[in-house]
Amino acid sequence: MAKFEHKLTDMLRPAVEEVGVELLGIEFVSAGKHSILRLFIDHENGIDVDNCAEVSRQVGALLDVEDPISTEYNLEVSSPGLDRPLFSLAHYQAAIGETINVRLSLPLNGRRKFKGILNAVENDILIVTVDNEEYELVFSNVDKGNLVHNFEK
């Protein structure tokens, strides 16, 4: 996660938790006037439209006051969905044994995208098997990661 996204996460987490839900993480997609600030929230009982609306109001008010984003953007609040994004080492730890997609910031052996089974998380290393080959991916080099939903379960 980029430094800017870390700063935003630290700023927004208390406002989201005040609503009674967990802030899993955020994504900021910079695209000029069409930029998107996307928050992923979760709760043990699931997330509904009312949760998203309440978080949007709470976070929107905070963003209006703090004004950390200098360009125009749209705020989106969402549940993690079936392809749950993975933001922290704890999220990856909980996904051991699952199929994941990972995109690296810097290539490893000439590739940046990996889709395979997450075998282990050791310190800050994700051990992933892709096409019967094991890769060690450094967490700090992960640009984006998410679960791949298995519809056969």
PDB file of C-alpha atoms in Angstrom:
ATOM      1  CA  MET A   1       0.000   0.000   0.000  1.00  0.00           C
ATOM      2  CA  ALA A   2       1.324   3.438  -0.911  1.00  0.00           C
ATOM      3  CA  LYS A   3       2.388   5.908   1.758  1.00  0.00           C
ATOM      4  CA  PHE A   4      -0.539   8.180   0.829  1.00  0.00           C
ATOM      5  CA  GLU A   5      -3.005   5.310   1.325  1.00  0.00           C
ATOM      6  CA  HIS A   6      -1.421   4.505   4.715  1.00  0.00           C
ATOM      7  CA  LYS A   7      -1.901   8.133   5.773  1.00  0.00           C
ATOM      8  CA  LEU A   8      -5.537   8.090   4.656  1.00  0.00           C
ATOM      9  CA  THR A   9      -6.159   4.756   6.379  1.00  0.00           C
ATOM     10  CA  ASP A  10      -4.762   6.087   9.673  1.00  0.00           C
ATOM     11  CA  MET A  11      -6.900   9.217   9.340  1.00  0.00           C
ATOM     12  CA  LEU A  12     -10.147   7.428   8.431  1.00  0.00           C
ATOM     13  CA  ARG A  13      -9.981   4.300  10.625  1.00  0.00           C
ATOM     14  CA  PRO A  14     -11.358   5.992  13.805  1.00  0.00           C
ATOM     15  CA  ALA A  15     -14.310   7.495  11.897  1.00  0.00           C
ATOM     16  CA  VAL A  16     -15.177   4.114  10.367  1.00  0.00           C
ATOM     17  CA  GLU A  17     -14.836   2.273  13.682  1.00  0.00           C
ATOM     18  CA  GLU A  18     -17.097   4.856  15.325  1.00  0.00           C
ATOM     19  CA  VAL A  19     -19.881   3.532  13.077  1.00  0.00           C
ATOM     20  CA  GLY A  20     -19.236   0.032  14.463  1.00  0.00           C
ATOM     21  CA  VAL A  21     -17.574  -1.589  11.452  1.00  0.00           C
ATOM     22  CA  GLU A  22     -14.006  -2.506  10.556  1.00  0.00           C
ATOM     23  CA  LEU A  23     -11.966  -0.676   7.936  1.00  0.00           C
ATOM     24  CA  LEU A  24     -10.215  -3.449   6.000  1.00  0.00           C
ATOM     25  CA  GLY A  25      -8.320  -1.028   3.788  1.00  0.00           C
ATOM     26  CA  ILE A  26      -8.546   1.610   1.110  1.00  0.00           C
ATOM     27  CA  GLU A  27      -7.629   2.074  -2.530  1.00  0.00           C
ATOM     28  CA  PHE A  28      -7.053   5.420  -4.187  1.00  0.00           C
ATOM     29  CA  VAL A  29      -7.260   5.259  -7.957  1.00  0.00           C
ATOM     30  CA  SER A  30      -5.886   8.500  -9.354  1.00  0.00           C
ATOM     31  CA  ALA A  31      -7.503   9.401 -12.682  1.00  0.00           C
ATOM     32  CA  GLY A  32      -7.828  13.187 -12.748  1.00  0.00           C
ATOM     33  CA  LYS A  33     -11.461  14.269 -12.365  1.00  0.00           C
ATOM     34  CA  HIS A  34     -12.484  10.621 -12.277  1.00  0.00           C
ATOM     35  CA  SER A  35     -10.338   9.567  -9.291  1.00  0.00           C
ATOM     36  CA  ILE A  36     -11.854   7.137  -6.788  1.00  0.00           C
ATOM     37  CA  LEU A  37     -11.293   6.740  -3.067  1.00  0.00           C
ATOM     38  CA  ARG A  38     -12.611   3.260  -2.261  1.00  0.00           C
ATOM     39  CA  LEU A  39     -13.052   2.044   1.328  1.00  0.00           C
ATOM     40  CA  PHE A  40     -13.599  -1.617   2.117  1.00  0.00           C
ATOM     41  CA  ILE A  41     -15.485  -2.251   5.337  1.00  0.00           C
ATOM     42  CA  ASP A  42     -16.538  -5.423   7.118  1.00  0.00           C
ATOM     43  CA  HIS A  43     -18.445  -6.638  10.153  1.00  0.00           C
ATOM     44  CA  GLU A  44     -18.893 -10.102  11.635  1.00  0.00           C
ATOM     45  CA  ASN A  45     -22.615  -9.931  10.718  1.00  0.00           C
ATOM     46  CA  GLY A  46     -21.898  -8.727   7.193  1.00  0.00           C
ATOM     47  CA  ILE A  47     -22.300  -5.343   5.561  1.00  0.00           C
ATOM     48  CA  ASP A  48     -25.478  -3.818   4.174  1.00  0.00           C
ATOM     49  CA  VAL A  49     -26.336  -0.639   2.286  1.00  0.00           C
ATOM     50  CA  ASP A  50     -27.111   1.220   5.524  1.00  0.00           C
ATOM     51  CA  ASN A  51     -23.599   0.470   6.856  1.00  0.00           C
ATOM     52  CA  CYS A  52     -22.057   1.786   3.642  1.00  0.00           C
ATOM     53  CA  ALA A  53     -24.217   4.928   3.704  1.00  0.00           C
ATOM     54  CA  GLU A  54     -23.369   5.691   7.339  1.00  0.00           C
ATOM     55  CA  VAL A  55     -19.635   5.219   6.753  1.00  0.00           C
ATOM     56  CA  SER A  56     -19.871   7.381   3.638  1.00  0.00           C
ATOM     57  CA  ARG A  57     -21.510  10.219   5.622  1.00  0.00           C
ATOM     58  CA  GLN A  58     -19.012   9.934   8.486  1.00  0.00           C
ATOM     59  CA  VAL A  59     -15.926   9.714   6.277  1.00  0.00           C
ATOM     60  CA  GLY A  60     -17.208  12.322   3.817  1.00  0.00           C
ATOM     61  CA  ALA A  61     -17.574  14.869   6.616  1.00  0.00           C
ATOM     62  CA  LEU A  62     -14.046  14.146   7.857  1.00  0.00           C
ATOM     63  CA  LEU A  63     -12.587  14.398   4.354  1.00  0.00           C
ATOM     64  CA  ASP A  64     -14.372  17.720   3.807  1.00  0.00           C
ATOM     65  CA  VAL A  65     -12.748  19.141   6.957  1.00  0.00           C
ATOM     66  CA  GLU A  66      -9.254  17.634   6.566  1.00  0.00           C
ATOM     67  CA  ASP A  67      -9.162  17.935   2.742  1.00  0.00           C
ATOM     68  CA  PRO A  68      -6.241  15.483   2.214  1.00  0.00           C
ATOM     69  CA  ILE A  69      -6.950  14.962  -1.499  1.00  0.00           C
ATOM     70  CA  SER A  70      -6.283  17.972  -3.697  1.00  0.00           C
ATOM     71  CA  THR A  71      -8.060  16.661  -6.814  1.00  0.00           C
ATOM     72  CA  GLU A  72     -11.688  15.795  -7.508  1.00  0.00           C
ATOM     73  CA  TYR A  73     -12.654  12.237  -6.575  1.00  0.00           C
ATOM     74  CA  ASN A  74     -15.620   9.985  -5.893  1.00  0.00           C
ATOM     75  CA  LEU A  75     -15.946   8.256  -2.537  1.00  0.00           C
ATOM     76  CA  GLU A  76     -17.044   4.613  -2.665  1.00  0.00           C
ATOM     77  CA  VAL A  77     -17.738   2.468   0.392  1.00  0.00           C
ATOM     78  CA  SER A  78     -18.043  -1.260  -0.160  1.00  0.00           C
ATOM     79  CA  SER A  79     -18.084  -4.650   1.473  1.00  0.00           C
ATOM     80  CA  PRO A  80     -15.077  -6.781   0.514  1.00  0.00           C
ATOM     81  CA  GLY A  81     -17.156  -9.056  -1.724  1.00  0.00           C
ATOM     82  CA  LEU A  82     -16.194 -12.499  -2.981  1.00  0.00           C
ATOM     83  CA  ASP A  83     -12.799 -11.377  -4.242  1.00  0.00           C
ATOM     84  CA  ARG A  84     -11.905  -9.936  -0.843  1.00  0.00           C
ATOM     85  CA  PRO A  85      -8.933  -7.574  -1.055  1.00  0.00           C
ATOM     86  CA  LEU A  86      -5.974  -8.350   1.190  1.00  0.00           C
ATOM     87  CA  PHE A  87      -4.301  -5.320   2.738  1.00  0.00           C
ATOM     88  CA  SER A  88      -2.275  -6.534   5.722  1.00  0.00           C
ATOM     89  CA  LEU A  89      -0.118  -9.483   6.710  1.00  0.00           C
ATOM     90  CA  ALA A  90      -2.941 -10.532   9.046  1.00  0.00           C
ATOM     91  CA  HIS A  91      -5.312 -10.692   6.044  1.00  0.00           C
ATOM     92  CA  TYR A  92      -2.835 -12.929   4.193  1.00  0.00           C
ATOM     93  CA  GLN A  93      -2.335 -15.071   7.313  1.00  0.00           C
ATOM     94  CA  ALA A  94      -6.109 -15.666   7.425  1.00  0.00           C
ATOM     95  CA  ALA A  95      -6.040 -16.683   3.738  1.00  0.00           C
ATOM     96  CA  ILE A  96      -3.456 -19.482   4.044  1.00  0.00           C
ATOM     97  CA  GLY A  97      -4.602 -22.438   1.945  1.00  0.00           C
ATOM     98  CA  GLU A  98      -6.697 -20.229  -0.349  1.00  0.00           C
ATOM     99  CA  THR A  99      -6.088 -19.173  -3.949  1.00  0.00           C
ATOM    100  CA  ILE A 100      -4.953 -15.568  -4.194  1.00  0.00           C
ATOM    101  CA  ASN A 101      -4.043 -13.027  -6.876  1.00  0.00           C
ATOM    102  CA  VAL A 102      -1.025 -10.844  -6.158  1.00  0.00           C
ATOM    103  CA  ARG A 103       0.369  -7.984  -8.216  1.00  0.00           C
ATOM    104  CA  LEU A 104       3.882  -6.825  -7.325  1.00  0.00           C
ATOM    105  CA  SER A 105       5.248  -3.301  -7.544  1.00  0.00           C
ATOM    106  CA  LEU A 106       8.586  -4.595  -8.855  1.00  0.00           C
ATOM    107  CA  PRO A 107       8.877  -7.787 -10.945  1.00  0.00           C
ATOM    108  CA  LEU A 108      10.204 -11.063  -9.562  1.00  0.00           C
ATOM    109  CA  ASN A 109      11.826 -13.311 -12.177  1.00  0.00           C
ATOM    110  CA  GLY A 110      10.372 -11.093 -14.902  1.00  0.00           C
ATOM    111  CA  ARG A 111       6.750 -11.233 -13.714  1.00  0.00           C
ATOM    112  CA  ARG A 112       4.525  -9.040 -11.588  1.00  0.00           C
ATOM    113  CA  LYS A 113       1.298 -11.079 -11.442  1.00  0.00           C
ATOM    114  CA  PHE A 114       0.927 -14.296  -9.472  1.00  0.00           C
ATOM    115  CA  LYS A 115      -2.187 -16.438  -9.030  1.00  0.00           C
ATOM    116  CA  GLY A 116      -1.803 -19.468  -6.817  1.00  0.00           C
ATOM    117  CA  ILE A 117      -2.239 -21.119  -3.448  1.00  0.00           C
ATOM    118  CA  LEU A 118      -0.971 -19.185  -0.444  1.00  0.00           C
ATOM    119  CA  ASN A 119       0.985 -21.816   1.508  1.00  0.00           C
ATOM    120  CA  ALA A 120       2.415 -19.747   4.339  1.00  0.00           C
ATOM    121  CA  VAL A 121       3.266 -16.320   5.666  1.00  0.00           C
ATOM    122  CA  GLU A 122       6.694 -16.226   7.284  1.00  0.00           C
ATOM    123  CA  ASN A 123       7.677 -12.866   8.765  1.00  0.00           C
ATOM    124  CA  ASP A 124       7.028 -10.556   5.779  1.00  0.00           C
ATOM    125  CA  ILE A 125       7.259 -13.252   3.081  1.00  0.00           C
ATOM    126  CA  LEU A 126       4.228 -14.745   1.294  1.00  0.00           C
ATOM    127  CA  ILE A 127       4.925 -18.272   0.053  1.00  0.00           C
ATOM    128  CA  VAL A 128       2.727 -18.951  -2.967  1.00  0.00           C
ATOM    129  CA  THR A 129       2.572 -21.973  -5.275  1.00  0.00           C
ATOM    130  CA  VAL A 130       1.858 -21.066  -8.898  1.00  0.00           C
ATOM    131  CA  ASP A 131       1.745 -23.865 -11.506  1.00  0.00           C
ATOM    132  CA  ASN A 132       3.606 -26.270  -9.170  1.00  0.00           C
ATOM    133  CA  GLU A 133       6.402 -23.741  -8.567  1.00  0.00           C
ATOM    134  CA  GLU A 134       6.879 -22.043  -5.205  1.00  0.00           C
ATOM    135  CA  TYR A 135       7.549 -18.294  -5.015  1.00  0.00           C
ATOM    136  CA  GLU A 136       8.564 -16.155  -2.067  1.00  0.00           C
ATOM    137  CA  LEU A 137       6.935 -12.741  -2.395  1.00  0.00           C
ATOM    138  CA  VAL A 138       8.060  -9.916  -0.124  1.00  0.00           C
ATOM    139  CA  PHE A 139       4.994  -8.246   1.382  1.00  0.00           C
ATOM    140  CA  SER A 140       6.441  -4.735   1.004  1.00  0.00           C
ATOM    141  CA  ASN A 141       6.643  -5.381  -2.769  1.00  0.00           C
ATOM    142  CA  VAL A 142       2.939  -6.309  -3.012  1.00  0.00           C
ATOM    143  CA  ASP A 143       1.011  -3.606  -4.852  1.00  0.00           C
ATOM    144  CA  LYS A 144      -2.356  -5.360  -4.640  1.00  0.00           C
ATOM    145  CA  GLY A 145      -3.703  -8.718  -3.488  1.00  0.00           C
ATOM    146  CA  ASN A 146      -7.059 -10.430  -3.220  1.00  0.00           C
ATOM    147  CA  LEU A 147      -8.716 -13.788  -2.680  1.00  0.00           C
ATOM    148  CA  VAL A 148      -9.932 -15.775  -5.667  1.00  0.00           C
ATOM    149  CA  HIS A 149     -13.364 -17.138  -4.782  1.00  0.00           C
ATOM    150  CA  ASN A 150     -13.801 -20.872  -5.205  1.00  0.00           C
ATOM    151  CA  PHE A 151     -17.368 -21.480  -6.387  1.00  0.00           C
ATOM    152  CA  GLU A 152     -16.993 -25.234  -5.860  1.00  0.00           C
ATOM    153  CA  LYS A 153     -16.803 -24.970  -2.057  1.00  0.00           C
TER     154      LYS A 153
END
